[in-house]
XYZ file of N, CA and C in Angstrom:
531
model
N 20.811 449.425 -52.592
C 22.256 449.454 -52.730
C 22.753 448.020 -52.909
N 23.626 447.823 -53.877
C 24.179 446.498 -54.162
C 25.166 446.096 -53.072
N 25.192 444.794 -52.809
C 26.110 444.273 -51.789
C 27.537 444.342 -52.303
N 28.444 444.713 -51.431
C 29.867 444.724 -51.749
C 30.442 443.379 -51.300
N 30.652 442.474 -52.249
C 31.127 441.126 -51.929
C 32.618 441.042 -52.200
N 33.287 440.191 -51.407
C 34.705 439.947 -51.640
C 35.089 438.612 -51.027
N 36.197 438.078 -51.491
C 36.741 436.829 -50.981
C 37.855 437.164 -49.996
N 37.761 436.643 -48.767
C 38.744 436.951 -47.733
C 39.053 435.722 -46.886
N 40.159 435.796 -46.187
C 40.476 434.822 -45.133
C 40.083 435.464 -43.816
N 39.341 434.712 -43.007
C 38.811 435.230 -41.749
C 39.434 434.459 -40.595
N 39.911 435.199 -39.613
C 40.464 434.605 -38.400
C 39.599 435.035 -37.221
N 39.189 434.055 -36.429
C 38.570 434.336 -35.140
C 39.542 433.859 -34.067
N 39.808 434.714 -33.085
C 40.667 434.353 -31.950
C 39.897 434.661 -30.675
N 40.016 433.761 -29.698
C 39.230 433.856 -28.470
C 40.096 433.390 -27.304
N 39.975 434.052 -26.173
C 40.718 433.642 -24.977
C 39.990 432.473 -24.332
N 40.649 431.344 -24.255
C 40.055 430.139 -23.658
C 39.873 430.353 -22.159
N 38.705 430.008 -21.653
C 38.437 430.092 -20.219
C 38.258 431.489 -19.678
N 38.002 432.453 -20.540
C 37.918 433.842 -20.102
C 36.762 434.082 -19.130
N 35.618 433.481 -19.395
C 34.458 433.704 -18.527
C 34.746 433.229 -17.108
N 35.352 432.055 -16.978
C 35.706 431.554 -15.648
C 36.714 432.476 -14.964
N 37.702 432.951 -15.729
C 38.694 433.872 -15.174
C 38.007 435.156 -14.696
N 37.095 435.693 -15.497
C 36.394 436.925 -15.119
C 35.549 436.720 -13.866
N 34.976 435.526 -13.716
C 34.196 435.239 -12.515
C 35.071 435.168 -11.265
N 36.312 434.705 -11.422
C 37.226 434.580 -10.279
C 37.949 435.881 -9.959
N 38.392 436.599 -11.014
C 39.219 437.788 -10.798
C 38.994 438.756 -11.955
N 38.032 439.632 -11.785
C 37.646 440.551 -12.852
C 38.787 441.472 -13.270
N 39.541 441.963 -12.305
C 40.652 442.868 -12.619
C 41.703 442.161 -13.469
N 42.058 440.936 -13.100
C 43.020 440.163 -13.878
C 42.461 439.872 -15.272
N 41.195 439.524 -15.351
C 40.571 439.229 -16.648
C 40.659 440.429 -17.586
N 40.426 441.617 -17.066
C 40.521 442.817 -17.899
C 41.959 443.072 -18.342
N 42.922 442.808 -17.478
C 44.339 442.937 -17.854
C 44.697 441.939 -18.954
N 44.199 440.716 -18.813
C 44.438 439.685 -19.830
C 43.823 440.119 -21.154
N 42.582 440.560 -21.120
C 41.894 440.998 -22.340
C 42.664 442.120 -23.024
N 43.120 443.103 -22.264
C 43.862 444.222 -22.839
C 45.188 443.766 -23.448
N 45.901 442.877 -22.762
C 47.186 442.388 -23.268
C 46.997 441.578 -24.549
N 45.976 440.730 -24.571
C 45.709 439.920 -25.772
C 45.259 440.821 -26.919
N 44.408 441.776 -26.640
C 43.952 442.695 -27.687
C 45.134 443.437 -28.319
N 46.084 443.850 -27.497
C 47.278 444.530 -28.009
C 48.062 443.603 -28.944
N 48.213 442.331 -28.553
C 48.923 441.358 -29.392
C 48.165 441.106 -30.692
N 46.851 440.985 -30.611
C 46.024 440.736 -31.791
C 46.182 441.880 -32.790
N 46.088 443.101 -32.315
C 46.196 444.259 -33.201
C 47.586 444.344 -33.834
N 48.633 444.110 -33.058
C 49.998 444.184 -33.583
C 50.255 443.087 -34.623
N 49.856 441.864 -34.314
C 50.079 440.750 -35.241
C 49.285 440.932 -36.530
N 48.063 441.421 -36.413
C 47.229 441.638 -37.591
C 47.857 442.665 -38.509
N 48.322 443.758 -37.959
C 48.982 444.793 -38.751
C 50.250 444.247 -39.404
N 51.048 443.522 -38.651
C 52.295 442.955 -39.161
C 52.055 442.010 -40.337
N 50.919 441.323 -40.329
C 50.616 440.340 -41.371
C 49.611 440.867 -42.397
N 49.531 442.193 -42.510
C 48.772 442.864 -43.564
C 47.275 442.573 -43.502
N 46.768 442.439 -42.288
C 45.345 442.187 -42.110
C 44.643 443.390 -41.531
N 43.381 443.179 -41.206
C 42.553 444.235 -40.632
C 41.740 443.642 -39.496
N 41.745 444.341 -38.356
C 40.875 443.952 -37.258
C 39.477 444.440 -37.623
N 38.575 443.501 -37.883
C 37.199 443.878 -38.213
C 36.528 444.389 -36.952
N 36.652 443.598 -35.874
C 36.106 444.047 -34.594
C 36.630 443.152 -33.480
N 36.713 443.749 -32.311
C 37.028 442.995 -31.104
C 35.688 442.639 -30.480
N 35.585 441.402 -30.032
C 34.321 440.872 -29.514
C 34.539 440.384 -28.093
N 34.476 441.272 -27.124
C 34.694 440.868 -25.740
C 36.100 440.343 -25.544
N 36.239 439.022 -25.396
C 37.548 438.415 -25.152
C 38.173 437.849 -26.416
N 37.718 438.290 -27.562
C 38.276 437.792 -28.812
C 38.146 438.816 -29.913
N 38.477 438.378 -31.110
C 38.400 439.298 -32.226
C 38.177 438.580 -33.534
N 37.663 439.336 -34.519
C 37.495 438.866 -35.881
C 38.430 439.675 -36.761
N 39.267 438.958 -37.503
C 40.294 439.581 -38.334
C 40.069 439.195 -39.787
N 40.478 440.064 -40.691
C 40.301 439.833 -42.115
C 41.645 439.963 -42.825
N 41.891 439.061 -43.769
C 43.123 439.060 -44.554
C 42.798 438.811 -46.019
N 43.601 439.368 -46.903
C 43.433 439.128 -48.328
C 44.065 437.804 -48.739
N 44.835 437.204 -47.842
C 45.592 435.987 -48.143
C 45.424 434.966 -47.021
N 45.165 433.720 -47.405
C 45.089 432.639 -46.414
C 46.448 432.430 -45.756
N 47.531 432.600 -46.509
C 48.882 432.444 -45.948
C 49.108 433.478 -44.858
N 48.758 434.735 -45.109
C 48.931 435.771 -44.082
C 48.034 435.506 -42.878
N 46.821 435.024 -43.120
C 45.909 434.733 -42.014
C 46.476 433.652 -41.104
N 46.965 432.562 -41.693
C 47.504 431.462 -40.889
C 48.819 431.870 -40.230
N 49.652 432.604 -40.945
C 50.907 433.076 -40.353
C 50.626 433.997 -39.171
N 49.605 434.826 -39.282
C 49.203 435.688 -38.162
C 48.703 434.840 -36.998
N 47.895 433.830 -37.286
C 47.377 432.958 -36.230
C 48.516 432.277 -35.475
N 49.518 431.823 -36.214
C 50.680 431.188 -35.592
C 51.436 432.198 -34.732
N 51.619 433.403 -35.263
C 52.307 434.454 -34.495
C 51.540 434.776 -33.210
N 50.222 434.802 -33.292
C 49.418 435.055 -32.088
C 49.647 433.969 -31.048
N 49.618 432.720 -31.467
C 49.841 431.628 -30.516
C 51.241 431.718 -29.917
N 52.235 432.029 -30.738
C 53.608 432.149 -30.233
C 53.743 433.318 -29.262
N 52.983 434.400 -29.477
C 53.091 435.591 -28.627
C 52.471 435.386 -27.251
N 51.697 434.339 -27.082
C 51.039 434.121 -25.793
C 52.051 433.841 -24.675
N 53.213 433.309 -25.006
C 54.251 433.116 -23.980
C 54.659 434.468 -23.398
N 54.805 435.473 -24.252
C 55.146 436.820 -23.784
C 54.014 437.419 -22.953
N 52.785 437.202 -23.396
C 51.624 437.708 -22.645
C 51.622 437.095 -21.248
N 51.830 435.787 -21.173
C 51.813 435.107 -19.872
C 52.945 435.574 -18.968
N 54.131 435.787 -19.519
C 55.253 436.305 -18.713
C 54.940 437.710 -18.208
N 54.357 438.533 -19.066
C 54.064 439.915 -18.701
C 52.975 440.052 -17.658
N 52.040 439.113 -17.654
C 50.920 439.200 -16.712
C 51.172 438.458 -15.412
N 52.077 437.489 -15.451
C 52.365 436.672 -14.275
C 51.069 436.109 -13.678
N 50.299 435.427 -14.526
C 49.019 434.866 -14.104
C 49.225 433.515 -13.425
N 48.300 433.130 -12.555
C 48.431 431.836 -11.883
C 48.269 430.656 -12.847
N 47.522 430.856 -13.924
C 47.372 429.801 -14.927
C 47.742 430.370 -16.291
N 48.101 429.493 -17.197
C 48.507 429.919 -18.534
C 47.287 430.404 -19.318
N 47.423 431.572 -19.933
C 46.377 432.117 -20.789
C 46.608 431.571 -22.194
N 45.555 431.013 -22.787
C 45.676 430.422 -24.112
C 44.570 430.928 -25.026
N 44.886 430.940 -26.321
C 43.903 431.312 -27.330
C 43.393 430.074 -28.054
N 42.183 430.170 -28.547
C 41.636 429.226 -29.520
C 41.455 430.039 -30.792
N 41.992 429.523 -31.902
C 41.975 430.287 -33.153
C 41.384 429.434 -34.268
N 40.548 430.049 -35.093
C 39.973 429.391 -36.256
C 40.170 430.234 -37.493
N 40.414 429.569 -38.625
C 40.645 430.275 -39.891
C 39.815 429.613 -40.990
N 39.145 430.442 -41.767
C 38.377 429.973 -42.924
C 38.519 431.006 -44.031
N 38.347 430.586 -45.241
C 38.372 431.499 -46.378
C 37.055 431.368 -47.124
N 36.488 432.512 -47.506
C 35.220 432.462 -48.226
C 34.730 433.838 -48.630
N 33.610 433.816 -49.306
C 32.976 435.014 -49.819
C 32.169 435.683 -48.706
N 32.331 436.991 -48.552
C 31.617 437.747 -47.523
C 30.970 438.983 -48.139
N 30.061 439.559 -47.400
C 29.467 440.845 -47.752
C 30.053 441.877 -46.806
N 30.575 442.962 -47.369
C 31.078 444.043 -46.532
C 30.023 445.132 -46.464
N 29.735 445.539 -45.236
C 28.795 446.621 -44.982
C 29.479 447.575 -44.020
N 29.890 448.730 -44.509
C 30.698 449.640 -43.695
C 32.022 448.965 -43.394
N 32.410 448.936 -42.122
C 33.659 448.287 -41.717
C 33.466 446.834 -41.297
N 32.237 446.347 -41.336
C 31.932 444.996 -40.872
C 31.781 444.054 -42.062
N 31.936 442.751 -41.800
C 31.711 441.735 -42.816
C 30.726 440.709 -42.279
N 29.950 440.142 -43.190
C 28.896 439.202 -42.841
C 28.877 438.063 -43.840
N 28.187 436.999 -43.468
C 27.945 435.919 -44.408
C 28.293 434.565 -43.842
N 28.007 433.553 -44.643
C 28.239 432.177 -44.235
C 29.702 431.925 -43.897
N 30.620 432.536 -44.640
C 32.055 432.330 -44.372
C 32.434 432.823 -42.974
N 31.826 433.915 -42.539
C 32.075 434.427 -41.184
C 31.543 433.440 -40.152
N 30.347 432.917 -40.397
C 29.759 431.947 -39.476
C 30.614 430.686 -39.371
N 31.116 430.214 -40.499
C 31.968 429.020 -40.490
C 33.248 429.300 -39.714
N 33.884 430.436 -39.957
C 35.129 430.772 -39.251
C 34.902 430.792 -37.739
N 33.779 431.336 -37.308
C 33.466 431.382 -35.883
C 33.307 429.974 -35.306
N 32.638 429.114 -36.031
C 32.436 427.738 -35.547
C 33.731 426.937 -35.555
N 34.599 427.201 -36.523
C 35.897 426.521 -36.576
C 36.732 426.927 -35.365
N 36.711 428.206 -35.002
C 37.445 428.670 -33.826
C 36.948 427.958 -32.574
N 35.661 427.761 -32.461
C 35.103 427.099 -31.282
C 35.537 425.631 -31.193
N 35.952 425.044 -32.308
C 36.396 423.648 -32.328
C 37.853 423.493 -31.895
N 38.616 424.581 -31.907
C 40.037 424.510 -31.551
C 40.196 424.269 -30.056
N 41.145 423.424 -29.713
C 41.463 423.248 -28.307
C 42.314 424.440 -27.866
N 42.303 424.781 -26.583
C 43.099 425.922 -26.126
C 44.566 425.787 -26.548
N 45.096 426.888 -27.058
C 46.485 426.920 -27.504
C 46.694 426.432 -28.925
N 45.617 426.112 -29.634
C 45.738 425.530 -30.973
C 44.995 426.352 -32.020
N 45.238 425.993 -33.276
C 44.634 426.647 -34.432
C 43.920 425.591 -35.263
N 42.661 425.841 -35.595
C 41.922 424.990 -36.520
C 41.694 425.757 -37.819
N 41.784 425.037 -38.923
C 41.571 425.622 -40.241
C 40.635 424.716 -41.034
N 39.969 425.294 -42.015
C 39.135 424.488 -42.894
C 39.998 423.914 -44.013
N 39.470 422.896 -44.671
C 40.165 422.275 -45.811
C 40.468 423.318 -46.885
N 39.556 424.280 -47.084
C 39.784 425.327 -48.087
C 41.049 426.126 -47.762
N 41.247 426.448 -46.509
C 42.455 427.173 -46.090
C 43.681 426.297 -46.314
N 43.596 425.044 -45.890
C 44.727 424.132 -46.032
C 45.173 424.019 -47.488
N 44.233 423.917 -48.401
C 44.575 423.783 -49.820
C 45.304 425.020 -50.339
N 44.996 426.176 -49.804
C 45.657 427.404 -50.252
C 47.042 427.585 -49.636
N 47.230 427.129 -48.410
C 48.517 427.360 -47.742
C 49.500 426.221 -47.947
N 49.015 425.043 -48.302
C 49.858 423.842 -48.388
C 51.111 424.035 -49.239
N 51.021 424.667 -50.417
C 52.247 424.802 -51.211
C 53.259 425.810 -50.651
N 52.838 426.627 -49.692
C 53.679 427.729 -49.219
C 54.195 427.506 -47.803
N 53.323 427.058 -46.911
C 53.709 426.836 -45.521
C 53.894 425.342 -45.276
N 54.934 425.009 -44.578
C 55.209 423.611 -44.254
C 54.526 423.271 -42.932
N 53.250 422.897 -43.025
C 52.466 422.613 -41.826
C 52.013 421.165 -41.809
N 52.000 420.617 -40.625
C 51.382 419.306 -40.424
C 50.041 419.558 -39.736
N 49.026 418.897 -40.240
C 47.682 419.065 -39.690
C 47.057 417.705 -39.433
N 46.162 417.686 -38.465
C 45.406 416.481 -38.133
C 43.926 416.774 -38.302
N 43.167 415.803 -38.825
C 41.724 416.032 -38.979
C 41.032 416.170 -37.624
N 40.077 417.084 -37.558
C 39.264 417.253 -36.358
C 37.918 416.609 -36.596
N 37.203 417.069 -37.614
C 35.908 416.467 -37.926
C 35.336 417.090 -39.172
N 34.260 416.497 -39.625
C 33.444 417.077 -40.684
C 32.088 417.328 -40.047
N 31.630 418.567 -40.107
C 30.389 418.926 -39.424
C 29.339 419.399 -40.417
N 28.133 419.008 -40.160
C 26.971 419.551 -40.865
C 25.855 419.623 -39.834
N 25.228 420.771 -39.725
C 24.084 420.923 -38.836
C 23.170 421.994 -39.424
N 22.166 422.373 -38.714
C 21.222 423.363 -39.219
C 21.852 424.702 -39.534
N 22.890 425.059 -38.795
C 23.550 426.353 -39.022
C 24.616 426.260 -40.092
N 25.154 425.071 -40.326
C 26.136 424.832 -41.388
C 25.631 423.633 -42.192
N 24.749 423.871 -43.154
C 24.108 422.766 -43.853
C 25.062 421.912 -44.674
N 26.161 422.478 -45.127
C 27.153 421.713 -45.886
C 28.232 421.214 -44.931
N 28.735 420.005 -45.145
C 29.836 419.525 -44.298
C 31.058 420.435 -44.424
N 31.716 420.671 -43.315
C 32.922 421.494 -43.285
C 34.037 420.648 -42.690
N 35.058 420.375 -43.490
C 36.191 419.591 -43.002
C 37.135 420.526 -42.253
N 37.461 420.155 -41.016
C 38.294 420.984 -40.157
C 39.559 420.219 -39.787
N 40.680 420.918 -39.840
C 41.982 420.371 -39.493
C 42.583 421.204 -38.376
N 43.319 420.569 -37.504
C 44.036 421.300 -36.460
C 45.510 421.290 -36.813
N 46.125 422.468 -36.765
C 47.552 422.558 -37.041
C 48.294 421.902 -35.894
N 49.153 420.948 -36.235
C 49.946 420.277 -35.203
C 50.985 421.257 -34.681
N 51.143 421.300 -33.368
C 52.035 422.274 -32.732
C 53.482 421.836 -32.774
N 54.309 422.673 -32.180
C 55.692 422.317 -31.988
C 56.665 422.828 -33.010
N 56.177 423.606 -33.991
C 57.132 424.145 -34.951
C 56.875 425.625 -35.155
N 57.954 426.375 -35.301
C 57.834 427.768 -35.659
C 57.749 427.812 -37.182
N 56.697 428.401 -37.690
C 56.428 428.350 -39.128
C 56.385 429.738 -39.703
N 57.249 429.996 -40.635
C 57.259 431.301 -41.284
C 57.481 431.086 -42.773
N 56.733 431.805 -43.619
C 56.907 431.617 -45.068
C 58.251 432.120 -45.541
């Protein structure tokens, strides 16, 4: 069977510090996970995306547009204030979000490929409460979204043989196309 390939924007979102929270208070951690999952699903639908899968304390999302992917990521970060008010947690719950655009293979409802791996690694580079994007994403959204970004790094290693330029979206502005 031939591979079903397509070009997509991929968002990975992860709850920062979730493992430590689960070790301290499992019941609270599950409440946090459920509240964040609800926000992720709502924001993804609102921004014309698809939840590929939820992965423990995070999720992988797919969008046909880099603009929708980044706008969804921003909406997710903005929604965390509501999540924190609703949960009344002792510490602020924050997400780390990464966005990349690239060619993937779709198999059933799942997607695979180097672009997925890059998106996952970009998310891991984000500081809690922030969004990291690759240069490819930035080039697609720059004419449409008024974002300020700061360079994070260029990485190349055995798992990502080509350098990947990563930018962090500077906070402090509500951004909508």
